[in-house]
Structures are given as C-alpha cells and as structure tokens.
Amino acid sequence: MGLRSAGFIVSLPLISKLLKKHGYVKRKAQKKQTIGTNKNRNAQFENIAME
C-alpha cells in the first residue's frame, strides 16, 4: 500500500527533506575489492588496439 493511497500527501522535496533530517544522504558506490586477475589481460588490449 502506497503513501498516497493511504491518504498522505507526498512530494519529492518532502521526501528529500525527511531523508536528510533522519541522516540519510546520497552516496557514491565504492568498489571494495578487485574482481581478480586474468593472465590474458594484456592480450585483450592488444587485440582491441589492432582493430
């Protein structure tokens, strides 16, 4: 059940204010660890450069 269907008036500025008031902020995604290494990594780029 959504807020509007429950009788609440909501808008983007209101939601933004409420989130900020309660300590929620927009964050940029961060990469925590590498996926791994590939023994053919350099070959991939050499093939791309040849095209």
PDB file of N, CA and C in Angstrom:
ATOM      1  N   MET A   1       0.843  -1.175   0.000  1.00  0.00           N
ATOM      2  CA  MET A   1       0.000   0.000   0.000  1.00  0.00           C
ATOM      3  C   MET A   1       0.896   1.248   0.000  1.00  0.00           C
ATOM      4  N   GLY A   2       0.688   2.136  -0.934  1.00  0.00           N
ATOM      5  CA  GLY A   2       1.485   3.334  -1.033  1.00  0.00           C
ATOM      6  C   GLY A   2       1.014   4.443  -0.114  1.00  0.00           C
ATOM      7  N   LEU A   3       1.850   5.452   0.045  1.00  0.00           N
ATOM      8  CA  LEU A   3       1.501   6.568   0.920  1.00  0.00           C
ATOM      9  C   LEU A   3       0.306   7.352   0.394  1.00  0.00           C
ATOM     10  N   ARG A   4       0.295   7.592  -0.907  1.00  0.00           N
ATOM     11  CA  ARG A   4      -0.830   8.368  -1.473  1.00  0.00           C
ATOM     12  C   ARG A   4      -2.152   7.632  -1.320  1.00  0.00           C
ATOM     13  N   SER A   5      -2.122   6.335  -1.546  1.00  0.00           N
ATOM     14  CA  SER A   5      -3.374   5.580  -1.414  1.00  0.00           C
ATOM     15  C   SER A   5      -3.826   5.493   0.050  1.00  0.00           C
ATOM     16  N   ALA A   6      -2.891   5.742   0.982  1.00  0.00           N
ATOM     17  CA  ALA A   6      -3.248   5.750   2.409  1.00  0.00           C
ATOM     18  C   ALA A   6      -3.692   7.137   2.865  1.00  0.00           C
ATOM     19  N   GLY A   7      -3.691   8.126   1.925  1.00  0.00           N
ATOM     20  CA  GLY A   7      -4.183   9.451   2.258  1.00  0.00           C
ATOM     21  C   GLY A   7      -3.115  10.472   2.614  1.00  0.00           C
ATOM     22  N   PHE A   8      -1.844  10.111   2.452  1.00  0.00           N
ATOM     23  CA  PHE A   8      -0.752  11.052   2.743  1.00  0.00           C
ATOM     24  C   PHE A   8      -0.385  11.832   1.493  1.00  0.00           C
ATOM     25  N   ILE A   9      -0.069  13.120   1.664  1.00  0.00           N
ATOM     26  CA  ILE A   9       0.385  13.939   0.543  1.00  0.00           C
ATOM     27  C   ILE A   9       1.909  13.899   0.547  1.00  0.00           C
ATOM     28  N   VAL A  10       2.482  13.411  -0.549  1.00  0.00           N
ATOM     29  CA  VAL A  10       3.940  13.281  -0.640  1.00  0.00           C
ATOM     30  C   VAL A  10       4.442  13.968  -1.895  1.00  0.00           C
ATOM     31  N   SER A  11       5.673  14.477  -1.812  1.00  0.00           N
ATOM     32  CA  SER A  11       6.320  15.076  -2.971  1.00  0.00           C
ATOM     33  C   SER A  11       7.815  14.805  -2.861  1.00  0.00           C
ATOM     34  N   LEU A  12       8.522  14.974  -3.953  1.00  0.00           N
ATOM     35  CA  LEU A  12       9.959  14.741  -3.955  1.00  0.00           C
ATOM     36  C   LEU A  12      10.689  15.646  -2.962  1.00  0.00           C
ATOM     37  N   PRO A  13      10.386  16.956  -2.917  1.00  0.00           N
ATOM     38  CA  PRO A  13      11.070  17.799  -1.925  1.00  0.00           C
ATOM     39  C   PRO A  13      10.803  17.354  -0.481  1.00  0.00           C
ATOM     40  N   LEU A  14       9.587  16.924  -0.196  1.00  0.00           N
ATOM     41  CA  LEU A  14       9.247  16.469   1.147  1.00  0.00           C
ATOM     42  C   LEU A  14      10.043  15.214   1.504  1.00  0.00           C
ATOM     43  N   ILE A  15      10.088  14.277   0.601  1.00  0.00           N
ATOM     44  CA  ILE A  15      10.843  13.042   0.845  1.00  0.00           C
ATOM     45  C   ILE A  15      12.320  13.363   1.045  1.00  0.00           C
ATOM     46  N   SER A  16      12.870  14.275   0.219  1.00  0.00           N
ATOM     47  CA  SER A  16      14.277  14.668   0.345  1.00  0.00           C
ATOM     48  C   SER A  16      14.557  15.278   1.718  1.00  0.00           C
ATOM     49  N   LYS A  17      13.667  16.157   2.162  1.00  0.00           N
ATOM     50  CA  LYS A  17      13.838  16.787   3.482  1.00  0.00           C
ATOM     51  C   LYS A  17      13.793  15.755   4.598  1.00  0.00           C
ATOM     52  N   LEU A  18      12.852  14.826   4.508  1.00  0.00           N
ATOM     53  CA  LEU A  18      12.732  13.807   5.549  1.00  0.00           C
ATOM     54  C   LEU A  18      13.965  12.907   5.599  1.00  0.00           C
ATOM     55  N   LEU A  19      14.452  12.516   4.430  1.00  0.00           N
ATOM     56  CA  LEU A  19      15.639  11.668   4.401  1.00  0.00           C
ATOM     57  C   LEU A  19      16.839  12.398   4.998  1.00  0.00           C
ATOM     58  N   LYS A  20      17.006  13.669   4.622  1.00  0.00           N
ATOM     59  CA  LYS A  20      18.119  14.462   5.146  1.00  0.00           C
ATOM     60  C   LYS A  20      17.994  14.643   6.659  1.00  0.00           C
ATOM     61  N   LYS A  21      16.775  14.910   7.133  1.00  0.00           N
ATOM     62  CA  LYS A  21      16.529  15.115   8.556  1.00  0.00           C
ATOM     63  C   LYS A  21      16.920  13.888   9.374  1.00  0.00           C
ATOM     64  N   HIS A  22      16.713  12.713   8.807  1.00  0.00           N
ATOM     65  CA  HIS A  22      16.984  11.471   9.531  1.00  0.00           C
ATOM     66  C   HIS A  22      18.360  10.887   9.225  1.00  0.00           C
ATOM     67  N   GLY A  23      19.211  11.691   8.564  1.00  0.00           N
ATOM     68  CA  GLY A  23      20.602  11.290   8.382  1.00  0.00           C
ATOM     69  C   GLY A  23      20.913  10.468   7.150  1.00  0.00           C
ATOM     70  N   TYR A  24      19.957  10.334   6.254  1.00  0.00           N
ATOM     71  CA  TYR A  24      20.217   9.592   5.019  1.00  0.00           C
ATOM     72  C   TYR A  24      20.771  10.549   3.973  1.00  0.00           C
ATOM     73  N   VAL A  25      21.891  10.180   3.368  1.00  0.00           N
ATOM     74  CA  VAL A  25      22.491  11.010   2.337  1.00  0.00           C
ATOM     75  C   VAL A  25      22.791  10.150   1.110  1.00  0.00           C
ATOM     76  N   LYS A  26      22.845  10.800  -0.035  1.00  0.00           N
ATOM     77  CA  LYS A  26      23.161  10.112  -1.277  1.00  0.00           C
ATOM     78  C   LYS A  26      24.648   9.801  -1.283  1.00  0.00           C
ATOM     79  N   ARG A  27      24.989   8.570  -1.548  1.00  0.00           N
ATOM     80  CA  ARG A  27      26.398   8.186  -1.564  1.00  0.00           C
ATOM     81  C   ARG A  27      26.781   7.599  -2.911  1.00  0.00           C
ATOM     82  N   LYS A  28      28.025   7.795  -3.246  1.00  0.00           N
ATOM     83  CA  LYS A  28      28.560   7.223  -4.467  1.00  0.00           C
ATOM     84  C   LYS A  28      28.972   5.779  -4.178  1.00  0.00           C
ATOM     85  N   ALA A  29      28.669   4.885  -5.092  1.00  0.00           N
ATOM     86  CA  ALA A  29      29.060   3.487  -4.924  1.00  0.00           C
ATOM     87  C   ALA A  29      30.582   3.380  -4.913  1.00  0.00           C
ATOM     88  N   GLN A  30      31.100   2.546  -4.039  1.00  0.00           N
ATOM     89  CA  GLN A  30      32.541   2.364  -3.938  1.00  0.00           C
ATOM     90  C   GLN A  30      32.900   0.916  -4.202  1.00  0.00           C
ATOM     91  N   LYS A  31      33.992   0.742  -4.931  1.00  0.00           N
ATOM     92  CA  LYS A  31      34.479  -0.599  -5.219  1.00  0.00           C
ATOM     93  C   LYS A  31      35.342  -1.047  -4.043  1.00  0.00           C
ATOM     94  N   LYS A  32      35.005  -2.133  -3.420  1.00  0.00           N
ATOM     95  CA  LYS A  32      35.699  -2.599  -2.227  1.00  0.00           C
ATOM     96  C   LYS A  32      36.898  -3.497  -2.546  1.00  0.00           C
ATOM     97  N   GLN A  33      36.769  -4.364  -3.528  1.00  0.00           N
ATOM     98  CA  GLN A  33      37.866  -5.274  -3.836  1.00  0.00           C
ATOM     99  C   GLN A  33      37.929  -5.544  -5.328  1.00  0.00           C
ATOM    100  N   THR A  34      39.082  -6.001  -5.776  1.00  0.00           N
ATOM    101  CA  THR A  34      39.238  -6.307  -7.191  1.00  0.00           C
ATOM    102  C   THR A  34      38.533  -7.619  -7.506  1.00  0.00           C
ATOM    103  N   ILE A  35      38.121  -7.753  -8.743  1.00  0.00           N
ATOM    104  CA  ILE A  35      37.443  -8.973  -9.165  1.00  0.00           C
ATOM    105  C   ILE A  35      38.446 -10.117  -9.288  1.00  0.00           C
ATOM    106  N   GLY A  36      39.654  -9.793  -9.701  1.00  0.00           N
ATOM    107  CA  GLY A  36      40.684 -10.816  -9.861  1.00  0.00           C
ATOM    108  C   GLY A  36      41.601 -10.445 -11.005  1.00  0.00           C
ATOM    109  N   THR A  37      42.537 -11.308 -11.274  1.00  0.00           N
ATOM    110  CA  THR A  37      43.466 -11.058 -12.369  1.00  0.00           C
ATOM    111  C   THR A  37      43.230 -12.065 -13.467  1.00  0.00           C
ATOM    112  N   ASN A  38      43.644 -11.687 -14.664  1.00  0.00           N
ATOM    113  CA  ASN A  38      43.488 -12.551 -15.822  1.00  0.00           C
ATOM    114  C   ASN A  38      44.823 -12.583 -16.544  1.00  0.00           C
ATOM    115  N   LYS A  39      45.351 -13.776 -16.780  1.00  0.00           N
ATOM    116  CA  LYS A  39      46.664 -13.888 -17.405  1.00  0.00           C
ATOM    117  C   LYS A  39      46.668 -13.341 -18.828  1.00  0.00           C
ATOM    118  N   ASN A  40      45.500 -13.240 -19.463  1.00  0.00           N
ATOM    119  CA  ASN A  40      45.409 -12.742 -20.842  1.00  0.00           C
ATOM    120  C   ASN A  40      44.976 -11.278 -20.911  1.00  0.00           C
ATOM    121  N   ARG A  41      45.063 -10.571 -19.812  1.00  0.00           N
ATOM    122  CA  ARG A  41      44.585  -9.189 -19.768  1.00  0.00           C
ATOM    123  C   ARG A  41      45.273  -8.316 -20.815  1.00  0.00           C
ATOM    124  N   ASN A  42      46.570  -8.386 -20.908  1.00  0.00           N
ATOM    125  CA  ASN A  42      47.292  -7.559 -21.867  1.00  0.00           C
ATOM    126  C   ASN A  42      46.909  -7.929 -23.296  1.00  0.00           C
ATOM    127  N   ALA A  43      46.712  -9.203 -23.560  1.00  0.00           N
ATOM    128  CA  ALA A  43      46.340  -9.656 -24.903  1.00  0.00           C
ATOM    129  C   ALA A  43      44.992  -9.070 -25.324  1.00  0.00           C
ATOM    130  N   GLN A  44      44.096  -8.917 -24.383  1.00  0.00           N
ATOM    131  CA  GLN A  44      42.793  -8.327 -24.686  1.00  0.00           C
ATOM    132  C   GLN A  44      42.967  -6.920 -25.243  1.00  0.00           C
ATOM    133  N   PHE A  45      43.807  -6.132 -24.600  1.00  0.00           N
ATOM    134  CA  PHE A  45      44.008  -4.750 -25.026  1.00  0.00           C
ATOM    135  C   PHE A  45      44.796  -4.677 -26.334  1.00  0.00           C
ATOM    136  N   GLU A  46      45.706  -5.614 -26.549  1.00  0.00           N
ATOM    137  CA  GLU A  46      46.436  -5.654 -27.810  1.00  0.00           C
ATOM    138  C   GLU A  46      45.486  -5.953 -28.971  1.00  0.00           C
ATOM    139  N   ASN A  47      44.535  -6.863 -28.749  1.00  0.00           N
ATOM    140  CA  ASN A  47      43.545  -7.166 -29.794  1.00  0.00           C
ATOM    141  C   ASN A  47      42.666  -5.965 -30.081  1.00  0.00           C
ATOM    142  N   ILE A  48      42.283  -5.244 -29.069  1.00  0.00           N
ATOM    143  CA  ILE A  48      41.456  -4.062 -29.257  1.00  0.00           C
ATOM    144  C   ILE A  48      42.227  -3.004 -30.048  1.00  0.00           C
ATOM    145  N   ALA A  49      43.514  -2.825 -29.727  1.00  0.00           N
ATOM    146  CA  ALA A  49      44.341  -1.837 -30.402  1.00  0.00           C
ATOM    147  C   ALA A  49      44.552  -2.168 -31.880  1.00  0.00           C
ATOM    148  N   MET A  50      44.545  -3.454 -32.213  1.00  0.00           N
ATOM    149  CA  MET A  50      44.762  -3.885 -33.595  1.00  0.00           C
ATOM    150  C   MET A  50      43.551  -3.600 -34.474  1.00  0.00           C
ATOM    151  N   GLU A  51      42.380  -3.530 -33.892  1.00  0.00           N
ATOM    152  CA  GLU A  51      41.139  -3.349 -34.675  1.00  0.00           C
ATOM    153  C   GLU A  51      40.989  -1.971 -35.202  1.00  0.00           C
TER     154      GLU A  51
END
